[in-house]
Tab-separated table of C-alpha atoms in Angstrom:
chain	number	residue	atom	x	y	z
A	1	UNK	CA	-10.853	2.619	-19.056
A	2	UNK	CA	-11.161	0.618	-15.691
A	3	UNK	CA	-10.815	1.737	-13.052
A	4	UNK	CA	-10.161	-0.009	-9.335
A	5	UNK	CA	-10.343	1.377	-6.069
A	6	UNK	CA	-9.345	-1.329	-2.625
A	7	UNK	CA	-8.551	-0.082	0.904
A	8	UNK	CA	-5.757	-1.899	3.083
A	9	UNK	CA	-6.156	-4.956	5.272
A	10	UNK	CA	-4.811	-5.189	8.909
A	11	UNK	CA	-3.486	-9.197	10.013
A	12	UNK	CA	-3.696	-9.798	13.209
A	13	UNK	CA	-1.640	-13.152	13.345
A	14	UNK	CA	-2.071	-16.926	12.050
A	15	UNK	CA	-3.812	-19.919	13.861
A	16	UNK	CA	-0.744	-21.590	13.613
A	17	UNK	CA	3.212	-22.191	12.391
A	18	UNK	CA	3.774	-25.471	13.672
A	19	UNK	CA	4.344	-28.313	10.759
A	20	UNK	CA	3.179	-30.797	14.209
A	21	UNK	CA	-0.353	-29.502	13.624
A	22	UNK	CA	-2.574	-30.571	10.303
A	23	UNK	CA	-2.453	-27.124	8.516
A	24	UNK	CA	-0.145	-24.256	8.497
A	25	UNK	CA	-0.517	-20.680	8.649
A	26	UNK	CA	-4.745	-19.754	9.091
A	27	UNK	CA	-4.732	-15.729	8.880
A	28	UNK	CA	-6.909	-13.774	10.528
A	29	UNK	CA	-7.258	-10.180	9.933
A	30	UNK	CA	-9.941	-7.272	8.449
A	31	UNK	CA	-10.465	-4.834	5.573
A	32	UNK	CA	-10.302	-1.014	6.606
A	33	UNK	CA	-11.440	1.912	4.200
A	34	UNK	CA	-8.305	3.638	4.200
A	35	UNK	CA	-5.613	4.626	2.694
A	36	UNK	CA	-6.516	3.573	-0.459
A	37	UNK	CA	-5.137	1.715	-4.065
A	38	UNK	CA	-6.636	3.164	-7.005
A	39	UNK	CA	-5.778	1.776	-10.447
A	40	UNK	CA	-6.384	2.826	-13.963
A	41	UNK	CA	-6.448	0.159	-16.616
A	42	UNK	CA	-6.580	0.761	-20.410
A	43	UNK	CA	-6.355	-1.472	-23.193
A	44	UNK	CA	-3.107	-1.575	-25.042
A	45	UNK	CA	-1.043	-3.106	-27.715
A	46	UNK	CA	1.828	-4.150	-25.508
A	47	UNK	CA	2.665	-3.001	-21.700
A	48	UNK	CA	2.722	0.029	-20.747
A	49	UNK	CA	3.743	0.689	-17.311
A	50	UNK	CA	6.016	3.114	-15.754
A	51	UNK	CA	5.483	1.766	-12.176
A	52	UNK	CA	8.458	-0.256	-11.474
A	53	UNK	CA	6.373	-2.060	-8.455
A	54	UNK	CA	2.903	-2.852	-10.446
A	55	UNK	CA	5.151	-4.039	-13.783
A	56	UNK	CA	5.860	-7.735	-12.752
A	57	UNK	CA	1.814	-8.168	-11.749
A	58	UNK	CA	0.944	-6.517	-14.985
A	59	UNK	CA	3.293	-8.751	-16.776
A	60	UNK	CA	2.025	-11.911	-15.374
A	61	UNK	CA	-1.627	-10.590	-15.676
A	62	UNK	CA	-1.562	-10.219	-19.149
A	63	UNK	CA	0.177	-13.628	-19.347
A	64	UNK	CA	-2.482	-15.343	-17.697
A	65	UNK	CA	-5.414	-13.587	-18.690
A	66	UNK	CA	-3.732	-13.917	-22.789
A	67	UNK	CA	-4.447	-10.100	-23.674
A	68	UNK	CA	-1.392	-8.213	-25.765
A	69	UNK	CA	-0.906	-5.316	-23.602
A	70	UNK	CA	-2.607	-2.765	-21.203
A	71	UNK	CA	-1.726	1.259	-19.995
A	72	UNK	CA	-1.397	1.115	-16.412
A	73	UNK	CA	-1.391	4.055	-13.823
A	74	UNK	CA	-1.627	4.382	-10.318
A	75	UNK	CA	-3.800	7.176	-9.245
A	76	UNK	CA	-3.362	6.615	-5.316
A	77	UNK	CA	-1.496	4.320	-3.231
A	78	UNK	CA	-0.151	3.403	-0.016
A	79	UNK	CA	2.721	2.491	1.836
A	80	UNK	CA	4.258	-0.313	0.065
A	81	UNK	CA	5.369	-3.307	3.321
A	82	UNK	CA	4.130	-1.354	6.100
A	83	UNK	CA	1.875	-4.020	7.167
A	84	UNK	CA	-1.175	-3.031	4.991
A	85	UNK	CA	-1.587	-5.675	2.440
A	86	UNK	CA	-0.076	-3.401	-0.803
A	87	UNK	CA	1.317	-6.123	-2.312
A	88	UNK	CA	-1.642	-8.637	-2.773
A	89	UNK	CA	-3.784	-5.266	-3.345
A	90	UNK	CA	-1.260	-4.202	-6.081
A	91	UNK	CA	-1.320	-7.225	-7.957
A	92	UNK	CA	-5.328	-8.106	-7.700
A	93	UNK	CA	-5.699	-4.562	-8.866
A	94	UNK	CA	-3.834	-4.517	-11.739
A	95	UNK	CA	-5.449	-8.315	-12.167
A	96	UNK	CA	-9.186	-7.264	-12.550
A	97	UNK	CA	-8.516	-4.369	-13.750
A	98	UNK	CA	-6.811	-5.825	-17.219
A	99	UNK	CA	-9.599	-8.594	-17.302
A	100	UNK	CA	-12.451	-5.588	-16.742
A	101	UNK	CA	-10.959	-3.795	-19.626
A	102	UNK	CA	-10.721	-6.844	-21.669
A	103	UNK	CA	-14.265	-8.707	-20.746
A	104	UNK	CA	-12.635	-11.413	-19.812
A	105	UNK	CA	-14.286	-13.773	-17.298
A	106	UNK	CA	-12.047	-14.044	-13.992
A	107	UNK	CA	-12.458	-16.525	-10.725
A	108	UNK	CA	-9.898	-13.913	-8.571
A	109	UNK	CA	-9.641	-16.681	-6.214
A	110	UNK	CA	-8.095	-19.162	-8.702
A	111	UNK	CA	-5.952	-16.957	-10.218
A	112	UNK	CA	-4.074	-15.341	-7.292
A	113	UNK	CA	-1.625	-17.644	-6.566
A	114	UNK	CA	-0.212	-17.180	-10.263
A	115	UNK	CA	0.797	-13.853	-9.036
A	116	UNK	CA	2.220	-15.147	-6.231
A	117	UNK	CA	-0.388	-14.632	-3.712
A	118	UNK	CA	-2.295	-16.449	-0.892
A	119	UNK	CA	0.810	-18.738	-0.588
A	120	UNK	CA	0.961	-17.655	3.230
A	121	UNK	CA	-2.280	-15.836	4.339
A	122	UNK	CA	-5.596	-16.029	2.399
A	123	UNK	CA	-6.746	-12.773	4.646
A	124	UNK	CA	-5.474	-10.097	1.400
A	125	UNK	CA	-7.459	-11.948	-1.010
A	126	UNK	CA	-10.147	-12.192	0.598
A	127	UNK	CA	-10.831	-8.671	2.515
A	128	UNK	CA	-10.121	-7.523	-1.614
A	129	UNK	CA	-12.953	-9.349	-2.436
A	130	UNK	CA	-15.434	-8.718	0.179
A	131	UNK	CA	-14.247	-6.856	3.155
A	132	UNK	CA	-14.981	-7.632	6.517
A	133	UNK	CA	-13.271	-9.421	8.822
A	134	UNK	CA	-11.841	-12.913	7.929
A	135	UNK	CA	-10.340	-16.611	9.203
A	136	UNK	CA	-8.779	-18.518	6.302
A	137	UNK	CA	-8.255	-22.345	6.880
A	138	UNK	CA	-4.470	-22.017	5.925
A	139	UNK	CA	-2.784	-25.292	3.917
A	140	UNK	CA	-2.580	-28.591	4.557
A	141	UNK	CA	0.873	-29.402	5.881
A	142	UNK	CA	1.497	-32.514	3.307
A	143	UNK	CA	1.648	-29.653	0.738
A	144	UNK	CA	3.738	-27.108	2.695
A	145	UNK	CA	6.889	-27.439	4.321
A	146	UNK	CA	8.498	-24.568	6.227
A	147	UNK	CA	9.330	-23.223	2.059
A	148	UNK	CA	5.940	-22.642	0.061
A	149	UNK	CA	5.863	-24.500	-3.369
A	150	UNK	CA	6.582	-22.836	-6.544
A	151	UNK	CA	4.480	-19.560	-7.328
A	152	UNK	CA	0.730	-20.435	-8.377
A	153	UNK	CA	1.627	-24.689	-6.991
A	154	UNK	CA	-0.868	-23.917	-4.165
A	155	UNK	CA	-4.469	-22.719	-3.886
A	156	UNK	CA	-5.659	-19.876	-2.114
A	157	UNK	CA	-6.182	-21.102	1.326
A	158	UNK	CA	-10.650	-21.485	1.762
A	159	UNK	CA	-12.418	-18.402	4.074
A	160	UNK	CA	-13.623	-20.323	6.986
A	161	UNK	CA	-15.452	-17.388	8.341
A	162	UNK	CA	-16.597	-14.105	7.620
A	163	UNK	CA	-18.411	-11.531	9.377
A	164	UNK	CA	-19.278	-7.507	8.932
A	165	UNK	CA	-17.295	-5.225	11.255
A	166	UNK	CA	-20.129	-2.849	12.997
A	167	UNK	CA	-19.600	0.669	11.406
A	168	UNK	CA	-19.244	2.632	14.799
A	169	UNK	CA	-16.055	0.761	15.242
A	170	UNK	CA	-12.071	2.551	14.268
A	171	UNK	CA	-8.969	1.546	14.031
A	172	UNK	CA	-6.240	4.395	14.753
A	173	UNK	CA	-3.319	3.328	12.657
A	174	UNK	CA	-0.015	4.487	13.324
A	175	UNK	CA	2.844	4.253	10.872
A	176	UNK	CA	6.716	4.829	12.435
A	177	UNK	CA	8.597	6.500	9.886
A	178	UNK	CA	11.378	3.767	9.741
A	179	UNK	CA	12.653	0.804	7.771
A	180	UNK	CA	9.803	-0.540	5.893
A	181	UNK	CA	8.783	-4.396	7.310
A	182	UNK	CA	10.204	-7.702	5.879
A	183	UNK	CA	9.195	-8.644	2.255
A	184	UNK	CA	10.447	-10.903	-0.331
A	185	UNK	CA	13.259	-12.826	0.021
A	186	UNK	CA	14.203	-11.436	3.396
A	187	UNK	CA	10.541	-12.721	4.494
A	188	UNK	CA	10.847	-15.874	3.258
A	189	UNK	CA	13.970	-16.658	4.754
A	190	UNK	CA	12.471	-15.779	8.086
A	191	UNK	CA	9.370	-17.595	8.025
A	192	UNK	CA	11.333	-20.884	7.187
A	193	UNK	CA	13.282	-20.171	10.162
A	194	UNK	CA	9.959	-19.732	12.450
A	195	UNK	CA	8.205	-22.686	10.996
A	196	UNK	CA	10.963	-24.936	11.194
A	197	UNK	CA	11.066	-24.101	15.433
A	198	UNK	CA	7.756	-23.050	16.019
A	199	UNK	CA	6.381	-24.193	19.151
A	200	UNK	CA	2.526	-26.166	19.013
A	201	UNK	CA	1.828	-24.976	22.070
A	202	UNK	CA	1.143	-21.877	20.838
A	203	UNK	CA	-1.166	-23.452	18.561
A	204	UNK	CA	-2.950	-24.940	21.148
A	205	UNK	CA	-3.779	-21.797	22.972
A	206	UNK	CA	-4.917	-19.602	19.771
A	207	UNK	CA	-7.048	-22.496	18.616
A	208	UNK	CA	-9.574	-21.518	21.670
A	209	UNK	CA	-9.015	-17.594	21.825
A	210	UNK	CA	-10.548	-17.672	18.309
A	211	UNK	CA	-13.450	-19.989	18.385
A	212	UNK	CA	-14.652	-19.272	22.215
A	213	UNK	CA	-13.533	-15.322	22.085
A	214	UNK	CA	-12.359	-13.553	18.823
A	215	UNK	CA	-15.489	-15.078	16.572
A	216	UNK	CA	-18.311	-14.870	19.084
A	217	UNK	CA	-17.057	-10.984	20.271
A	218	UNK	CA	-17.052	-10.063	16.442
A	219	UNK	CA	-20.608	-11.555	15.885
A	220	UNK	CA	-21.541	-10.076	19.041
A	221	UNK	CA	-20.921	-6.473	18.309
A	222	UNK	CA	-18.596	-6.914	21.460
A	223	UNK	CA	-15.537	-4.673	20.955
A	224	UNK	CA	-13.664	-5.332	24.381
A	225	UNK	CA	-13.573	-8.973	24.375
A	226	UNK	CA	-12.693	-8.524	20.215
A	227	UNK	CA	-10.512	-6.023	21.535
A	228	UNK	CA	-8.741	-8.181	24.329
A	229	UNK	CA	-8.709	-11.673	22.193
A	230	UNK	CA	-6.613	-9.571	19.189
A	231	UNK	CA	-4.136	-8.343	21.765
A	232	UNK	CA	-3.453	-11.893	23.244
A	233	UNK	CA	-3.178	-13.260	19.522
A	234	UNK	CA	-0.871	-10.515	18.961
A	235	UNK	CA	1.711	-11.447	21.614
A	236	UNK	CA	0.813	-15.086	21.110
A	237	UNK	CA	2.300	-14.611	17.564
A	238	UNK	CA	5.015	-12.647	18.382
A	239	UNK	CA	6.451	-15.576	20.248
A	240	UNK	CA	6.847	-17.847	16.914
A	241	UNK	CA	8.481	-13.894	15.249
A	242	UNK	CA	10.418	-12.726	18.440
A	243	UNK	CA	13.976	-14.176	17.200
A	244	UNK	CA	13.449	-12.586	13.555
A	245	UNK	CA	11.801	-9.447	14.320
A	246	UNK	CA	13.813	-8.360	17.623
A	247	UNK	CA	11.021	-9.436	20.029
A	248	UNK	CA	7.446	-10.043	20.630
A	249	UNK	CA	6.470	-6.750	18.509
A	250	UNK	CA	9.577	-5.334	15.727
A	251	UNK	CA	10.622	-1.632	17.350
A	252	UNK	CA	9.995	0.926	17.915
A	253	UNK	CA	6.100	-1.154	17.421
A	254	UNK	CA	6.433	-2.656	21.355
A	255	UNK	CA	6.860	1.128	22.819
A	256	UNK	CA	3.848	2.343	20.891
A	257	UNK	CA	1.597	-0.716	21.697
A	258	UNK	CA	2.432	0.148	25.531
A	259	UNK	CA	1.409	3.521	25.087
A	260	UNK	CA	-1.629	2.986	23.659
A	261	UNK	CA	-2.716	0.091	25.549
A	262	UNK	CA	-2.948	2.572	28.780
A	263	UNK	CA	-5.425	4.955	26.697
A	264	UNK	CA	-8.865	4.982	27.634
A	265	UNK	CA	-11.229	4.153	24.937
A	266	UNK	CA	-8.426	1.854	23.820
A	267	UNK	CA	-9.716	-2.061	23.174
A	268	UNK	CA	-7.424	-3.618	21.690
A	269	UNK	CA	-3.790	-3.162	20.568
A	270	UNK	CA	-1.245	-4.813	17.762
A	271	UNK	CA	0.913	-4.987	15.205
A	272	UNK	CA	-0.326	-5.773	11.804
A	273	UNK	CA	2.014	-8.627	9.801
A	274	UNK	CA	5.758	-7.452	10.160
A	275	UNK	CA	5.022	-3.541	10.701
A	276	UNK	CA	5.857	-1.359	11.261
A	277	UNK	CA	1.660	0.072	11.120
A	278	UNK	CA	0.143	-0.948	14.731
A	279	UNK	CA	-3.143	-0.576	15.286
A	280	UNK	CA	-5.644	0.239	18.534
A	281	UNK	CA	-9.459	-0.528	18.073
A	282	UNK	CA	-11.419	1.696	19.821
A	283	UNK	CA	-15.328	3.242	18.762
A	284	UNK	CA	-16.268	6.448	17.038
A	285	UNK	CA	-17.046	8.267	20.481
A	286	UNK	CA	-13.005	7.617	21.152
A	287	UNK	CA	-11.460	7.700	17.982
A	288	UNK	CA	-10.008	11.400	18.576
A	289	UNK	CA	-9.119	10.893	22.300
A	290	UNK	CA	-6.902	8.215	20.713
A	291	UNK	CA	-5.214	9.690	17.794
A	292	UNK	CA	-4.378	12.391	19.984
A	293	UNK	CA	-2.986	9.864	22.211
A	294	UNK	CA	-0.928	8.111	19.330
A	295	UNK	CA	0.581	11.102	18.481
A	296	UNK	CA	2.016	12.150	21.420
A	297	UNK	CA	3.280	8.511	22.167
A	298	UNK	CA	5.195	8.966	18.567
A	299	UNK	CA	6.558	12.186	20.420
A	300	UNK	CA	7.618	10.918	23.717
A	301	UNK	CA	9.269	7.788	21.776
A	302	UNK	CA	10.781	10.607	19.493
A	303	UNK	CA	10.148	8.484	16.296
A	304	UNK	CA	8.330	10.064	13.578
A	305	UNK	CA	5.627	8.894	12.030
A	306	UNK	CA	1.290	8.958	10.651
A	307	UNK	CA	-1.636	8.876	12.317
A	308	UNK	CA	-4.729	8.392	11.050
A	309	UNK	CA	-8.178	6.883	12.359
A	310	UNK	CA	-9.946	4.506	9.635
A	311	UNK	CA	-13.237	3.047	9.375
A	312	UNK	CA	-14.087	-1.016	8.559
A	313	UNK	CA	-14.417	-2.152	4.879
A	314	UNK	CA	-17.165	-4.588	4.640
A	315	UNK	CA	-17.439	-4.254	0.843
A	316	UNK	CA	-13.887	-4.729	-0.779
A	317	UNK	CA	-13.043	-3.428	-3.958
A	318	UNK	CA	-14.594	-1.061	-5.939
A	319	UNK	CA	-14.655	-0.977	-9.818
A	320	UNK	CA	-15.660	1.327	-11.974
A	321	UNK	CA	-16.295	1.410	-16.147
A	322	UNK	CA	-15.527	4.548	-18.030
């Protein structure tokens, strides 16, 4: 048996949505320890799978890596579109896992987009693989319009920089207990919509906040300026959303990102893809001050919901023979 253990990913935003500019999309996000994906693989005659969201991965999997079969169980999981990068985690898991199992030789990299991934960010590949925080380089524009091509017609977009998150920082995530954030065809329908209006301009003004401020604060060990450079990306990118997701954050996300921006020990503040997790970066001197502070801001916005303070990833996944 194999088996495979990844923690979410938090995305911050992309460099840019604008078909005017060379290449689309450019993610930007991290790797955090928790919560956690952990998959069992074992080798089978044909598929066996219970899991109604793993099956189609597994299916292709098997398909691509030309095995008959596998047994497939999820031992622990996440919130499935919540903003913490379970689908790309679902599918890579169940990916390596089967070829693990199997010996089969796998470049993870060129095989994702046969499962449908890296076709938009390149962030949930790559925190799987390595952890940390990342910058992909996005996709030319001659090969994407505002609609992706078909599934596995791209390649996953290149990591244009990487860098270790310093251990004493934390991220206190909170997760509003209400409708789960855009996926599938829902997604794709609003992301043609964005890219077909997005303004350059806003473009223009990320293009500095991450070379001059987000990327030097990060190598830095500089966790206010890191801190203050995510927030501005944050509301930078919910200008391209705010027509699809009911403003610059979705709701109830724009109340709790208030709240939490007035906390001491608070850095930096955002939403994390479509929600509805935000996120506040603060230290591990803080991290309690804040979660205490998330929870009551849940309260006084009477929404339920988790909180919970997580560590950086700088390793990505974790596999292990037995």
């Amino acid at each position: 048996m194999t088996r495979v253990s990844i923690g979410a990913r938090l995305h911050a935003g992309f460099q840019n949505l604008s078909l005017a500019r060379d290449r689309l999309y450019g993610g930007i996000g991290w790797a955090i320890d928790e919560p956690r994906l952990v998959v069992d693989v074992e080798r089978a005659e044909e598929l066996v799978c219970p899991d109604e969201a793993v099956e189609p991965y597994a299916r292709r999997a098997i398909e691509v890596l030309d095995v008959p079969g596998a047994a497939i169980t999820v031992e622990q999981r996440f919130e499935r579109h919540a903003g913490l990068g379970s689908g790309t985690r679902l599918a890579l898991a169940t990916l390596m896992a089967i070829a693990d199992v199997y010996d089969v030789a796998l470049d993870v990299r060129d095989r994702a987009p046969d499962l449908g991934r890296g076709g938009r960010s390149g962030v949930g590949i790559a925190t799987v693989l390595d952890g940390g925080f990342v910058v992909d380089g996005g996709h030319p524009v001659e090969r994407f319009t505002h609609s992706p091509p078909e599934t596995g017609a791209w390649t996953t977009p290149p990591v244009v920089a990487r860098h270790a998150i310093p251990d004493s920082w934390r991220f206190v995530l909170v997760t509003p207990d209400v409708e789960t954030g855009q996926h599938g065809n829902e997604e794709d329908a609003s992301m043609r919509s964005i890219v077909e209006g997005a303004d350059p301009g806003i473009a223009d003004e990320i293009a500095p906040l991450l070379t001059q401020r987000l990327l030097p604060a990060i190598a830095d060990d500089d966790r206010r300026t890191f801190g203050e450079a995510v927030t501005r990306l944050g509301r930078l990118n919910g200008a391209w959303y705010a027509d699809e997701q009911g403003g610059v954050y979705r709701p109830p996300a724009g109340r709790l990102i208030e709240s939490l921006s007035a906390v001491s020990g608070v850095d930096g503040v955002g939403q994390s893809s479509w929600g509805p997790t935000v996120y506040a970066i603060t230290g591990v001197e803080t991290a309690a001050i804040v979660r205490e502070a998330a929870e009551d801001a849940l309260t006084r916005n009477d929404v339920e919901g988790d909180v919970r303070i997580v560590a950086p990833d700088n390793e990505g996944y974790r596999l292990l023979d037995s």
